[in-house]
Every structure is written in C-alpha cells, then in structure tokens.
Short mmCIF file of C-alpha atoms in Angstrom, two decimals:
data_model
loop_
_atom_site.label_atom_id
_atom_site.label_comp_id
_atom_site.label_asym_id
_atom_site.label_seq_id
_atom_site.Cartn_x
_atom_site.Cartn_y
_atom_site.Cartn_z
CA MET A 1 71.88 196.71 91.43
CA LYS A 2 71.55 195.85 95.23
CA LYS A 3 68.30 193.74 94.62
CA PHE A 4 70.15 192.06 91.67
CA ARG A 5 72.98 191.10 93.48
CA ASP A 6 71.19 189.95 96.55
CA LEU A 7 69.07 187.66 94.29
CA SER A 8 72.08 186.29 92.56
CA SER A 9 73.45 185.57 95.85
CA LEU A 10 70.55 183.42 97.01
CA LEU A 11 70.42 181.72 93.83
CA ASP A 12 73.94 180.66 93.94
CA ARG A 13 73.68 179.01 97.17
CA PRO A 14 73.51 174.99 96.65
CA PRO A 15 70.30 173.31 96.53
CA VAL A 16 68.73 171.80 99.71
CA ASN A 17 69.57 168.16 99.93
CA HIS A 18 66.08 166.69 100.97
CA SER A 19 66.23 163.35 102.85
CA GLU A 20 63.47 160.52 102.26
CA GLY A 21 61.85 161.60 105.42
CA VAL A 22 60.96 165.33 104.27
CA ARG A 23 57.36 165.98 103.57
CA LYS A 24 56.18 166.24 99.76
CA VAL A 25 54.76 169.63 100.79
CA ASP A 26 58.14 171.01 101.94
CA VAL A 27 59.86 169.93 98.88
CA GLU A 28 56.99 171.65 96.86
CA ALA A 29 57.47 174.57 98.69
CA GLU A 30 60.97 174.84 98.23
CA ALA A 31 60.63 174.36 94.43
CA THR A 32 57.97 177.30 94.50
CA ARG A 33 60.41 179.62 96.45
CA TYR A 34 63.28 178.72 93.79
CA THR A 35 61.00 179.55 91.10
CA ARG A 36 59.73 183.02 92.48
CA LEU A 37 63.40 183.78 93.01
CA VAL A 38 64.17 183.09 89.39
CA GLU A 39 61.22 185.30 88.39
CA ASP A 40 62.16 188.03 90.62
CA TRP A 41 65.93 187.58 89.27
CA ASN A 42 64.61 188.17 85.83
CA GLU A 43 62.57 191.17 86.58
CA ALA A 44 65.65 192.90 88.23
CA ALA A 45 67.82 192.09 85.31
CA GLU A 46 65.05 193.63 82.97
CA GLU A 47 64.90 196.71 85.23
CA ILE A 48 68.59 197.06 84.90
CA ARG A 49 68.30 196.90 81.01
CA LYS A 50 66.21 199.90 81.03
CA LEU A 51 69.26 202.00 82.35
CA GLU A 52 71.30 203.93 79.91
CA GLY A 53 74.15 201.61 78.48
CA PHE A 54 72.80 198.54 79.85
CA SER A 55 70.26 197.57 77.20
CA ARG A 56 72.11 194.14 76.49
CA PHE A 57 72.86 193.37 80.07
CA LEU A 58 73.14 189.62 80.43
CA LEU A 59 72.06 188.95 76.82
CA PRO A 60 74.01 187.92 73.90
CA PRO A 61 75.48 190.83 71.78
CA LEU A 62 73.67 191.88 68.63
CA PHE A 63 75.59 191.12 65.33
CA SER A 64 75.79 194.55 64.28
CA ASP A 65 77.69 195.19 67.64
CA LEU A 66 79.96 192.22 67.15
CA GLN A 67 80.68 193.53 63.63
CA ASP A 68 82.29 196.68 65.00
CA ALA A 69 85.33 194.63 65.98
CA ALA A 70 86.15 194.49 62.25
CA ARG A 71 86.42 198.48 62.05
CA GLY A 72 90.55 198.03 62.21
CA GLY A 73 90.35 195.21 59.54
CA PRO A 74 88.13 192.32 58.50
CA ILE A 75 88.11 189.23 61.00
CA ILE A 76 88.26 185.75 59.65
CA SER A 77 86.64 183.33 61.99
CA SER A 78 87.46 179.60 61.09
CA HIS A 79 85.35 176.76 61.72
CA CYS A 80 85.26 172.88 61.20
CA LYS A 81 82.14 170.71 61.81
CA GLN A 82 83.42 167.73 63.60
CA LEU A 83 85.58 165.69 61.01
CA SER A 84 83.75 166.88 57.79
CA TYR A 85 83.32 170.36 56.63
CA CYS A 86 85.54 173.22 57.38
CA HIS A 87 84.76 176.70 56.29
CA ALA A 88 85.82 180.27 57.22
CA ILE A 89 83.55 183.34 57.74
CA ILE A 90 84.94 186.84 56.77
CA VAL A 91 83.35 189.60 59.04
CA PRO A 92 83.82 193.01 57.43
CA HIS A 93 83.26 196.24 59.25
CA GLN A 94 79.94 197.19 57.38
CA GLU A 95 79.21 194.54 54.55
CA SER A 96 77.55 191.38 55.14
CA PRO A 97 79.80 188.44 56.13
CA VAL A 98 81.22 186.18 53.44
CA ASN A 99 81.34 182.34 54.05
CA VAL A 100 84.23 180.76 52.40
CA GLY A 101 84.47 176.80 51.91
CA LEU A 102 87.91 175.66 52.61
CA ALA A 103 89.83 172.73 50.67
CA ILE A 104 90.33 170.81 54.00
CA ASN A 105 88.11 168.55 56.11
CA GLY A 106 88.12 167.87 59.87
CA GLU A 107 90.16 164.87 59.47
CA LYS A 108 92.85 166.32 57.39
CA LEU A 109 93.01 169.39 59.74
CA VAL A 110 93.81 167.09 62.62
CA ARG A 111 96.69 165.49 60.88
CA LEU A 112 97.81 168.73 59.79
CA ALA A 113 97.73 170.15 63.32
CA ASN A 114 99.64 167.10 64.58
CA ALA A 115 102.16 167.40 61.90
CA PHE A 116 102.90 170.94 63.03
CA GLN A 117 102.95 170.01 66.66
CA ARG A 118 105.44 167.15 65.97
CA THR A 119 107.84 169.33 63.89
CA VAL A 120 108.09 172.28 66.26
CA LYS A 121 108.72 170.34 69.19
CA LYS A 122 111.73 168.56 67.55
CA GLN A 123 115.02 169.98 69.11
CA ALA A 124 117.59 171.71 66.81
CA SER A 125 120.02 168.97 65.62
CA SER A 126 121.94 167.37 62.95
CA GLU A 127 118.26 166.70 61.39
CA SER A 128 117.57 170.19 61.21
CA LYS A 129 117.38 170.33 57.34
CA GLU A 130 114.77 167.44 57.44
CA LYS A 131 112.79 169.67 60.29
CA GLN A 132 112.75 172.51 58.03
CA ALA A 133 111.63 170.62 55.11
CA LYS A 134 108.57 169.21 57.01
CA LEU A 135 107.83 172.55 58.47
CA ILE A 136 107.70 174.14 54.94
CA ALA A 137 105.81 171.28 53.49
CA ALA A 138 103.21 171.84 56.34
CA LEU A 139 102.98 175.52 55.70
CA ARG A 140 102.51 174.94 52.05
CA GLN A 141 99.57 172.90 52.65
CA LEU A 142 98.20 175.39 55.08
CA TRP A 143 98.40 178.10 52.16
CA VAL A 144 96.73 175.84 49.76
CA GLU A 145 93.79 174.28 51.83
CA VAL A 146 93.10 177.13 54.29
CA VAL A 147 94.59 180.44 53.75
CA HIS A 148 94.70 180.91 49.98
CA PRO A 149 90.85 180.43 49.72
CA VAL A 150 90.28 183.08 52.19
CA VAL A 151 92.75 185.52 50.47
CA GLU A 152 90.93 185.10 47.32
CA ASN A 153 87.99 186.59 48.77
CA LEU A 154 89.76 189.18 51.03
CA GLY A 155 90.37 191.89 48.11
CA LYS A 156 87.15 193.48 48.49
CA PHE A 157 87.37 194.26 52.08
CA ALA A 158 91.07 194.85 52.76
CA LYS A 159 93.79 196.53 50.68
CA PRO A 160 97.46 194.84 50.59
CA GLY A 161 99.56 195.54 53.44
CA SER A 162 96.65 196.29 55.64
CA ARG A 163 95.64 194.46 58.93
CA ILE A 164 93.62 191.41 59.17
CA TRP A 165 92.24 189.44 62.09
CA TRP A 166 92.29 185.56 62.63
CA CYS A 167 89.74 184.37 65.14
CA PRO A 168 90.25 180.48 64.98
CA THR A 169 88.26 177.95 66.55
CA SER A 170 88.79 173.98 67.18
CA PHE A 171 92.10 172.72 65.44
CA PHE A 172 92.68 175.99 63.77
CA ASN A 173 93.83 177.23 67.15
CA PHE A 174 97.08 175.38 66.54
CA MET A 175 97.96 176.58 62.97
CA PRO A 176 100.44 179.51 62.32
CA LEU A 177 98.11 180.97 59.79
CA HIS A 178 100.12 184.08 59.58
CA ALA A 179 103.13 182.19 58.23
CA ALA A 180 101.34 180.10 55.50
CA GLY A 181 102.79 180.42 51.95
CA GLU A 182 104.15 178.76 48.90
CA TYR A 183 107.79 179.07 50.06
CA ARG A 184 109.10 178.94 46.27
CA ARG A 185 111.27 181.56 44.43
CA GLY A 186 108.44 183.97 43.38
CA GLY A 187 105.87 182.43 45.29
CA ARG A 188 103.49 184.17 47.64
CA SER A 189 102.68 184.16 51.16
CA LEU A 190 100.35 185.89 53.45
CA ALA A 191 103.01 188.02 55.31
CA GLN A 192 103.48 189.53 51.93
CA LEU A 193 99.87 190.48 51.35
CA TYR A 194 98.51 191.37 54.79
CA ILE A 195 99.42 191.84 58.50
CA SER A 196 98.02 189.29 60.63
CA SER A 197 96.75 189.53 64.14
CA TYR A 198 94.84 187.10 66.37
CA THR A 199 92.02 187.64 68.82
CA PRO A 200 90.25 184.78 70.81
CA SER A 201 86.93 186.40 70.24
CA LEU A 202 85.38 189.41 68.73
CA THR A 203 84.30 190.54 72.09
CA ALA A 204 87.82 190.52 73.26
CA LEU A 205 88.62 192.91 70.31
CA ILE A 206 85.92 195.37 71.00
CA LYS A 207 87.01 195.46 74.76
CA ALA A 208 90.71 195.88 73.91
CA ARG A 209 89.79 199.10 71.62
CA ARG A 210 88.10 200.82 74.70
CA HIS A 211 91.47 201.35 76.11
CA ARG A 212 93.38 202.92 73.16
CA ASP A 213 93.46 206.44 74.59
CA GLN A 214 95.95 206.25 77.59
CA PRO A 215 96.84 209.27 79.62
CA LEU A 216 100.33 210.44 79.46
CA PRO A 217 102.83 209.21 80.67
CA VAL A 218 102.16 205.63 79.59
CA SER A 219 103.56 203.31 82.25
CA PHE A 220 105.44 200.41 80.62
CA ALA A 221 107.25 197.51 82.14
CA ALA A 222 109.53 195.01 80.48
CA ILE A 223 110.18 191.97 82.40
CA GLY A 224 113.05 189.60 81.75
CA GLN A 225 113.89 186.26 83.24
CA ASN A 226 116.71 184.23 81.53
CA ARG A 227 117.04 181.36 83.99
CA PRO A 228 114.43 180.67 86.32
CA GLU A 229 114.36 178.34 89.23
CA GLY A 230 114.75 174.89 87.88
CA ALA A 231 115.62 175.82 84.27
CA SER A 232 118.08 173.84 82.37
CA PHE A 233 119.42 176.27 80.19
CA THR A 234 119.70 180.14 79.82
CA LEU A 235 117.82 182.28 77.19
CA ASP A 236 120.81 184.44 76.25
CA CYS A 237 118.62 186.96 74.45
CA VAL A 238 116.77 188.24 77.31
CA GLU A 239 118.91 191.04 78.68
CA PRO A 240 119.45 192.53 75.09
CA GLU A 241 115.80 192.14 74.26
CA LEU A 242 114.97 194.25 77.15
CA ALA A 243 117.66 196.95 76.14
CA LEU A 244 116.38 196.87 72.72
CA VAL A 245 112.63 197.49 74.04
CA GLN A 246 113.96 200.48 76.04
CA SER A 247 115.71 201.86 73.20
CA LEU A 248 112.74 201.90 71.02
CA LEU A 249 110.51 203.73 73.05
CA PRO A 250 109.78 207.38 73.48
CA PRO A 251 111.44 209.00 76.32
CA PRO A 252 109.68 210.72 79.27
CA PRO A 253 107.23 212.24 79.71
CA THR A 254 105.68 210.29 77.01
CA VAL A 255 106.54 206.70 78.31
CA SER A 256 107.48 205.99 82.03
CA PHE A 257 109.63 202.90 81.32
CA THR A 258 110.42 200.06 84.11
CA LYS A 259 113.14 197.42 83.30
CA ILE A 260 113.06 194.49 85.47
CA THR A 261 116.11 192.29 84.65
CA SER A 262 116.52 188.49 85.43
CA ILE A 263 118.23 189.09 88.84
CA ASP A 264 115.46 191.10 90.02
CA ALA A 265 112.54 189.10 88.01
CA THR A 266 110.81 187.36 91.14
CA LYS A 267 107.14 186.59 91.30
CA SER A 268 106.35 189.22 93.55
CA ARG A 269 108.12 191.94 91.70
CA ALA A 270 106.42 190.71 88.33
CA LEU A 271 103.13 190.83 89.98
CA SER A 272 103.66 194.38 91.02
CA ALA A 273 104.87 195.37 87.60
CA LEU A 274 101.61 193.72 86.23
CA ARG A 275 99.37 195.68 88.37
CA ASP A 276 101.01 198.99 88.06
CA ASN A 277 101.96 199.02 84.27
CA PRO A 278 99.18 198.94 81.71
CA TRP A 279 101.79 198.16 78.99
CA LEU A 280 103.95 195.21 79.42
CA HIS A 281 106.57 192.99 77.68
CA PHE A 282 107.68 189.70 79.06
CA ALA A 283 110.73 188.05 77.90
CA CYS A 284 110.97 184.65 79.72
CA HIS A 285 110.30 181.12 79.78
CA GLY A 286 106.74 180.01 79.74
CA THR A 287 104.87 176.76 80.23
CA GLN A 288 101.33 175.54 79.25
CA ASN A 289 100.01 173.09 81.98
CA HIS A 290 97.74 170.83 79.94
CA ALA A 291 96.22 168.82 83.02
CA GLU A 292 95.76 172.00 85.34
CA PRO A 293 95.62 175.01 83.03
CA PHE A 294 95.44 177.52 85.61
CA LYS A 295 99.20 176.32 86.59
CA SER A 296 100.28 177.54 83.17
CA ALA A 297 102.90 180.44 84.03
CA PHE A 298 105.55 182.83 83.19
CA LEU A 299 108.63 181.35 84.78
CA MET A 300 110.32 183.90 87.38
CA ARG A 301 113.49 183.76 89.35
CA ASP A 302 111.71 182.14 92.50
CA GLN A 303 108.20 180.91 91.59
CA PRO A 304 106.23 180.88 88.61
CA LEU A 305 103.54 183.62 87.78
CA SER A 306 100.62 181.48 87.04
CA LEU A 307 97.62 181.96 84.98
CA LEU A 308 95.61 181.79 88.26
CA ASP A 309 97.68 184.55 89.70
CA ILE A 310 96.89 186.87 86.85
CA SER A 311 93.19 185.82 86.60
CA GLN A 312 92.70 187.18 90.05
CA MET A 313 94.17 190.71 89.33
CA ASP A 314 92.03 193.61 88.25
CA LEU A 315 93.41 194.55 84.84
CA SER A 316 90.51 196.25 83.28
CA SER A 317 92.61 199.36 82.77
CA HIS A 318 95.46 197.54 80.82
CA ALA A 319 96.07 197.93 77.37
CA PHE A 320 98.99 196.03 75.75
CA ALA A 321 101.16 192.95 76.45
CA PHE A 322 103.96 191.35 74.21
CA LEU A 323 104.61 187.93 75.18
CA SER A 324 108.20 186.89 74.07
CA ALA A 325 107.79 183.32 75.78
CA CYS A 326 107.06 179.76 74.76
CA GLU A 327 103.85 178.00 75.20
CA THR A 328 101.96 181.03 75.76
CA ALA A 329 99.10 180.00 73.50
CA VAL A 330 99.74 176.35 72.43
CA GLY A 331 96.33 175.08 73.76
CA ASP A 332 95.49 171.53 74.43
CA PHE A 333 94.34 168.94 71.81
CA HIS A 334 91.95 167.34 74.07
CA THR A 335 89.93 170.37 74.26
CA PRO A 336 90.70 172.58 71.02
CA ASP A 337 87.92 175.21 71.49
CA GLU A 338 88.95 176.02 75.08
CA VAL A 339 91.38 178.99 75.08
CA ILE A 340 92.87 178.41 78.73
CA HIS A 341 96.22 179.76 78.27
CA LEU A 342 98.32 182.82 79.02
CA ALA A 343 97.87 184.69 75.99
CA ALA A 344 94.02 184.30 76.08
CA ALA A 345 93.90 185.12 79.61
CA LEU A 346 95.40 188.41 79.14
CA ALA A 347 93.57 189.02 76.16
CA ILE A 348 90.16 188.26 77.47
CA ARG A 349 91.18 190.50 80.64
CA TRP A 350 92.05 193.33 78.35
CA GLY A 351 93.73 192.94 75.23
CA GLU A 352 94.90 191.93 71.85
CA GLN A 353 97.80 189.38 72.19
CA CYS A 354 100.51 187.45 70.27
CA ARG A 355 99.53 183.87 70.21
CA TRP A 356 102.30 181.61 68.39
CA ASP A 357 105.05 179.89 70.15
CA THR A 358 108.35 181.62 70.54
CA MET A 359 111.18 179.64 69.49
CA GLU A 360 113.75 181.27 71.73
CA ARG A 361 116.01 178.03 71.93
CA GLN A 362 116.06 178.22 67.97
#
C-alpha cells in the first residue's frame, strides 16, 4: 500500500512546464518517466487486487454486486436521453432488470420539473387554492406519465405496502415521485401502494447497509435551530419537534440521547454533535447555494454549518440522518445530474437520506 500511495503522490504532481528552450531529448525523457510511473502504478494496483476483499480495487463494481442494493426492495432508476426518450429501469434483487418505457419525453419532463419548482416556491397567500390546484395537476401528470407505468411492472417484485427505492437522474431529481397519484375520490396514489425511499446511487445504498448493526447504546443527537443569524422568521415547530423525537426513542441504555435546542445550536456545537453521534435529526433552516454548492448549509445560531464542513469530517461509522429542513436536496437545474447538496453529501458519506423539500413555513 505504501508503494501505491507513493506512486499516486508522484502522479498527482502538476506536469512540468517546458519552455521553448528545453531540449527535445529532455521532454522525451520526462514523458518516458511519466509512462513508467503509470505502468508501476497499474502494477501496484494489480498487486492490491490480489489481497482478500480488494479484488475490485479501483475497478467499477460488477452488476451482480450492485444488484445486492435491491435486497431491501426493488430499485427504480429513471433516465432520460437528452430531450427525447425517457425510461425507468427496475432493478430487483435476483431477477433480471426490467426496462420500462415512460409516457413522457425529455422536453415534457423539463416543463413538468419547472412547473413543480414554480408552484412549490410560491408563498402561502390568498392564492393558496390556485397553488394547490396547480400542484395536484402536476402530481396527476407525474402519476400518469412516469410513476404509473413503473407501478404496472412492480407487482412481480414488490408486494403492496413494501418498500421501493427511487434512484432518479437528470430532471427526475426534481420530482416528488413518492407523492404522485390520481388525487380524486377512489383514485390511486403511490403512497397507498408502496413505501418510497430515495438513494443518490446504488453504491451509497450498499454502503449504508453495512452500518445497520450498531453497538448499544446508540448515540442519537437532535439538533434544532428555529431562528438563526439573519433569519426573517421563526420556525415555530422546531422545539416541539425535538421533544417529539425524544419521546419516540427508547430510553437508556438502548439510546443515548442528546438534545441541542435553539439557544445552544451554534455551528461548533452542531459539528461536535455530528462528529460524536452516528444517528442525527436536524430541524432547522437549510439553504442550497447553486453558484457555490459547497456553501449550502444548515443554518445555526451564529454561523452556517456548510456542506464543506460536513465533507471534511470522517463520518464512516455514521448510520442515519433525518433532515427536517428546506432546500436539503433541491439540486440545480443547470446541472441536473450532479447531486451536490446536503442530503446527497450525507448519503454518499454514510447513509440513506430524505430528499424532498420540507415546507416548514406552510
């Protein structure tokens, strides 16, 4: 491993900037040296792959390994080829994957995603009935053109009432797939049929399940901040929410619970809780910074707890986070395939997260 690290360090160095006066033979010697380094690096990687448990070191995972992510329920990965054909792939645990054509194309998908974003961002007002009608219309379209075709093919892999996993890509990342339905008397909805969860990737789901068996007591921290620095309004439900979380947890010694209320929820206190507790509940304001995604943050009393702060921590032993905060997974329309937001950062670093915007103000 030391040889591999040393070679990686040498290859990571910036290339030599040759001026016009450098002899050709020196340039060729540098190219030869770099080629040998690459060959030595590849040989070192091959040696590591001979070690037990490292056979796929720096190689893409096999589909048979990825399919293991579906042992807790089938995974539906939704795709769209630019602005044309859209489809979903149902990945069951043991059977072959199933390709499902969707009744929507890329152009309609973008329009629907825009409609959702515009409707959700409207503030509660005298037009609330109009907002609700537009939201229901969008959810009906989502059911007819995206979710219902998938449901029609899920029966052989998942019993009603069981869990399914959505792994959306592109503009599907902006869709509340779990909320799709007919929204009429006697009508069907996905929530009546299955329990929906989300994952940014199959690999993230596999890694999350490795941490299920936690030693007792489980350390659980609930962090709440109802009015951070610069906020224009108070989140009235934060403190009752923390109390409710505490009331629902098993008592010691099963769970060691820490409650950090608004008056104490500073950035440093939240960082300490994040470091020391593998189970977490956030109830606060959240912000998504589209221009600089690593500045997306949970807003604490004094300073934001940013995505960059989280990404620099070792969270490999963590297991669960519940994010009761806005804008934790809204993504960016300009880069719909990039999941650089708070929920994905936590999910990729350890677990399975919630995704859709929390409408605390409503």
